[in-house]
Structure formats: structure tokens, C-alpha cells
PDB file of C-alpha atoms in Angstrom:
ATOM      1  CA  UNK A 220      47.820  23.014  12.690  1.00 87.00           C
ATOM      2  CA  UNK A 221      44.225  22.859  13.833  1.00 91.00           C
ATOM      3  CA  UNK A 222      41.360  23.442  11.461  1.00 95.00           C
ATOM      4  CA  UNK A 223      37.786  24.641  11.963  1.00 96.00           C
ATOM      5  CA  UNK A 224      34.594  23.568  10.258  1.00 97.00           C
ATOM      6  CA  UNK A 225      31.841  25.604  11.938  1.00 97.00           C
ATOM      7  CA  UNK A 226      28.636  27.099  10.563  1.00 97.00           C
ATOM      8  CA  UNK A 227      26.364  29.611  12.290  1.00 98.00           C
ATOM      9  CA  UNK A 228      23.225  30.675  10.429  1.00 97.00           C
ATOM     10  CA  UNK A 229      20.020  32.557  11.113  1.00 97.00           C
ATOM     11  CA  UNK A 230      17.347  32.079   8.480  1.00 97.00           C
ATOM     12  CA  UNK A 231      13.832  30.980   7.669  1.00 97.00           C
ATOM     13  CA  UNK A 232      12.717  27.391   6.960  1.00 98.00           C
ATOM     14  CA  UNK A 233      11.880  26.844   3.305  1.00 97.00           C
ATOM     15  CA  UNK A 234       9.908  23.653   3.989  1.00 97.00           C
ATOM     16  CA  UNK A 235       8.571  21.598   6.882  1.00 97.00           C
ATOM     17  CA  UNK A 236      11.139  19.222   8.433  1.00 97.00           C
ATOM     18  CA  UNK A 237      11.035  15.632   7.242  1.00 98.00           C
ATOM     19  CA  UNK A 238      11.730  12.940   9.867  1.00 98.00           C
ATOM     20  CA  UNK A 239      12.811   9.399   9.015  1.00 97.00           C
ATOM     21  CA  UNK A 240      14.661   6.500  10.602  1.00 96.00           C
ATOM     22  CA  UNK A 241      17.880   4.858   9.462  1.00 95.00           C
ATOM     23  CA  UNK A 242      17.846   1.031   9.165  1.00 95.00           C
ATOM     24  CA  UNK A 243      19.407   0.838  12.663  1.00 95.00           C
ATOM     25  CA  UNK A 244      16.668   3.038  14.190  1.00 95.00           C
ATOM     26  CA  UNK A 245      18.533   6.368  14.356  1.00 96.00           C
ATOM     27  CA  UNK A 246      16.318   9.442  13.808  1.00 97.00           C
ATOM     28  CA  UNK A 247      17.348  11.882  11.065  1.00 98.00           C
ATOM     29  CA  UNK A 248      15.554  15.073  10.132  1.00 98.00           C
ATOM     30  CA  UNK A 249      16.136  17.145   6.981  1.00 98.00           C
ATOM     31  CA  UNK A 250      14.912  20.614   6.065  1.00 98.00           C
ATOM     32  CA  UNK A 251      16.012  23.700   4.178  1.00 98.00           C
ATOM     33  CA  UNK A 252      16.627  27.253   5.311  1.00 98.00           C
ATOM     34  CA  UNK A 253      17.107  30.504   3.407  1.00 98.00           C
ATOM     35  CA  UNK A 254      19.416  33.305   4.447  1.00 97.00           C
ATOM     36  CA  UNK A 255      19.269  36.781   2.917  1.00 95.00           C
ATOM     37  CA  UNK A 256      22.008  39.257   2.154  1.00 93.00           C
ATOM     38  CA  UNK A 257      21.330  42.913   1.467  1.00 93.00           C
ATOM     39  CA  UNK A 258      23.656  45.590   0.172  1.00 93.00           C
ATOM     40  CA  UNK A 259      23.572  49.008  -1.464  1.00 93.00           C
ATOM     41  CA  UNK A 260      25.485  49.691  -4.663  1.00 91.00           C
ATOM     42  CA  UNK A 261      27.561  52.807  -5.317  1.00 92.00           C
ATOM     43  CA  UNK A 262      24.586  54.412  -7.051  1.00 92.00           C
ATOM     44  CA  UNK A 263      22.307  53.847  -4.044  1.00 91.00           C
ATOM     45  CA  UNK A 264      20.365  50.863  -5.417  1.00 93.00           C
ATOM     46  CA  UNK A 265      19.331  48.233  -2.857  1.00 94.00           C
ATOM     47  CA  UNK A 266      20.065  44.615  -3.724  1.00 93.00           C
ATOM     48  CA  UNK A 267      18.922  41.382  -2.074  1.00 94.00           C
ATOM     49  CA  UNK A 268      20.241  37.869  -2.539  1.00 95.00           C
ATOM     50  CA  UNK A 269      18.817  34.705  -0.991  1.00 96.00           C
ATOM     51  CA  UNK A 270      21.028  31.716  -0.320  1.00 96.00           C
ATOM     52  CA  UNK A 271      19.489  28.257   0.282  1.00 97.00           C
ATOM     53  CA  UNK A 272      20.995  25.635   2.626  1.00 97.00           C
ATOM     54  CA  UNK A 273      20.231  21.967   3.240  1.00 97.00           C
ATOM     55  CA  UNK A 274      20.189  21.074   6.935  1.00 98.00           C
ATOM     56  CA  UNK A 275      20.418  17.659   8.692  1.00 98.00           C
ATOM     57  CA  UNK A 276      19.789  16.902  12.367  1.00 98.00           C
ATOM     58  CA  UNK A 277      20.390  13.537  14.038  1.00 97.00           C
ATOM     59  CA  UNK A 278      19.093  11.641  17.081  1.00 96.00           C
ATOM     60  CA  UNK A 279      17.102  13.611  19.702  1.00 96.00           C
ATOM     61  CA  UNK A 280      17.787  16.938  17.972  1.00 97.00           C
ATOM     62  CA  UNK A 281      16.141  15.521  14.841  1.00 97.00           C
ATOM     63  CA  UNK A 282      12.986  14.688  16.812  1.00 96.00           C
ATOM     64  CA  UNK A 283      12.923  18.168  18.408  1.00 97.00           C
ATOM     65  CA  UNK A 284      13.301  19.864  15.003  1.00 97.00           C
ATOM     66  CA  UNK A 285      10.461  17.772  13.560  1.00 97.00           C
ATOM     67  CA  UNK A 286       8.237  18.565  16.539  1.00 96.00           C
ATOM     68  CA  UNK A 287       8.743  22.329  16.803  1.00 96.00           C
ATOM     69  CA  UNK A 288       9.840  23.679  13.404  1.00 97.00           C
ATOM     70  CA  UNK A 289       7.561  24.659  10.491  1.00 97.00           C
ATOM     71  CA  UNK A 290       8.011  26.297   7.117  1.00 97.00           C
ATOM     72  CA  UNK A 291       8.623  30.047   7.427  1.00 97.00           C
ATOM     73  CA  UNK A 292       9.862  29.904  11.039  1.00 97.00           C
ATOM     74  CA  UNK A 293      13.024  31.836  11.935  1.00 97.00           C
ATOM     75  CA  UNK A 294      15.819  29.568  13.224  1.00 97.00           C
ATOM     76  CA  UNK A 295      19.320  29.977  14.645  1.00 98.00           C
ATOM     77  CA  UNK A 296      21.578  26.986  14.117  1.00 97.00           C
ATOM     78  CA  UNK A 297      25.178  25.898  14.705  1.00 98.00           C
ATOM     79  CA  UNK A 298      26.860  22.974  13.049  1.00 98.00           C
ATOM     80  CA  UNK A 299      29.416  21.949  10.448  1.00 98.00           C
ATOM     81  CA  UNK A 300      29.629  21.387   6.694  1.00 98.00           C
ATOM     82  CA  UNK A 301      29.566  17.852   5.313  1.00 97.00           C
ATOM     83  CA  UNK A 302      29.784  16.933   1.619  1.00 97.00           C
ATOM     84  CA  UNK A 303      28.641  13.545   0.452  1.00 94.00           C
ATOM     85  CA  UNK A 304      28.751  11.927  -2.971  1.00 95.00           C
ATOM     86  CA  UNK A 305      26.954   9.129  -4.783  1.00 94.00           C
ATOM     87  CA  UNK A 306      26.699   7.667  -8.279  1.00 94.00           C
ATOM     88  CA  UNK A 307      23.414   7.840 -10.217  1.00 93.00           C
ATOM     89  CA  UNK A 308      22.137   4.806 -12.140  1.00 94.00           C
ATOM     90  CA  UNK A 309      23.447   6.578 -15.273  1.00 94.00           C
ATOM     91  CA  UNK A 310      26.949   6.560 -13.779  1.00 92.00           C
ATOM     92  CA  UNK A 311      27.112  10.282 -13.020  1.00 95.00           C
ATOM     93  CA  UNK A 312      28.809  11.228  -9.745  1.00 95.00           C
ATOM     94  CA  UNK A 313      26.681  13.713  -7.720  1.00 95.00           C
ATOM     95  CA  UNK A 314      27.728  15.833  -4.722  1.00 96.00           C
ATOM     96  CA  UNK A 315      25.692  17.514  -2.022  1.00 95.00           C
ATOM     97  CA  UNK A 316      26.945  19.812   0.753  1.00 96.00           C
ATOM     98  CA  UNK A 317      24.773  19.887   3.875  1.00 97.00           C
ATOM     99  CA  UNK A 318      24.942  21.529   7.288  1.00 98.00           C
ATOM    100  CA  UNK A 319      24.922  18.958  10.072  1.00 98.00           C
ATOM    101  CA  UNK A 320      23.533  20.808  13.056  1.00 98.00           C
ATOM    102  CA  UNK A 321      24.594  20.361  16.670  1.00 97.00           C
ATOM    103  CA  UNK A 322      22.479  23.162  18.197  1.00 96.00           C
ATOM    104  CA  UNK A 323      19.278  24.973  17.235  1.00 94.00           C
ATOM    105  CA  UNK A 324      17.167  27.777  18.687  1.00 93.00           C
TER     106      UNK A 324
END
């Protein structure tokens, strides 16, 4: 059976994109976005909830993100979820789930 790992988000950047190079010269850009959810309870009270996402772009898309995106800007993105793990010097295993983007408007 096939499986799908696809993310589509529209949100605002929480910080300016950060561009760096891997040791082999590949460009990678990281930034955060926030999405908001609104709903009304049974008693008519409005509620808001912000969700924060870590985003990673690679290669030419990374350079475009760094060039054109700024904190507060509204962005549409498509990509997939990727979870990575590492061990801290204290021996604690840490996990981080990021959205690897393939397209951005």
C-alpha cells in the first residue's frame, strides 16, 4: 500500500531565514512559521491557537527563501515531514520534526 507524507501550510514567518552551507557546499535555509487556528465554543466565545513549525529549504530554493522572505511575511509552502535525532553531550537523545519544503509562494 502506498503512503503519503505531504504538508501544505499558509502562515507567517516568525524569524528571518538563516542561510548556511553544508561542508560539501550545498545551500540550506532554515526559518520558522506560525499558523493560527480559530474556533467558537458552544457558549459563543472565540478562541485562537498558534502553532509553530520549523522549516528547511535546500539548494536553489534555500537561496530564494533567504533572498525574498522576511519575518512577518505571509507564505504558502508545500513539503514533507522529516524527524531527525541526535544525542546531547549529556547523553540525552533529542528529536526535532521539521518541514522540508519543495515549493514556496
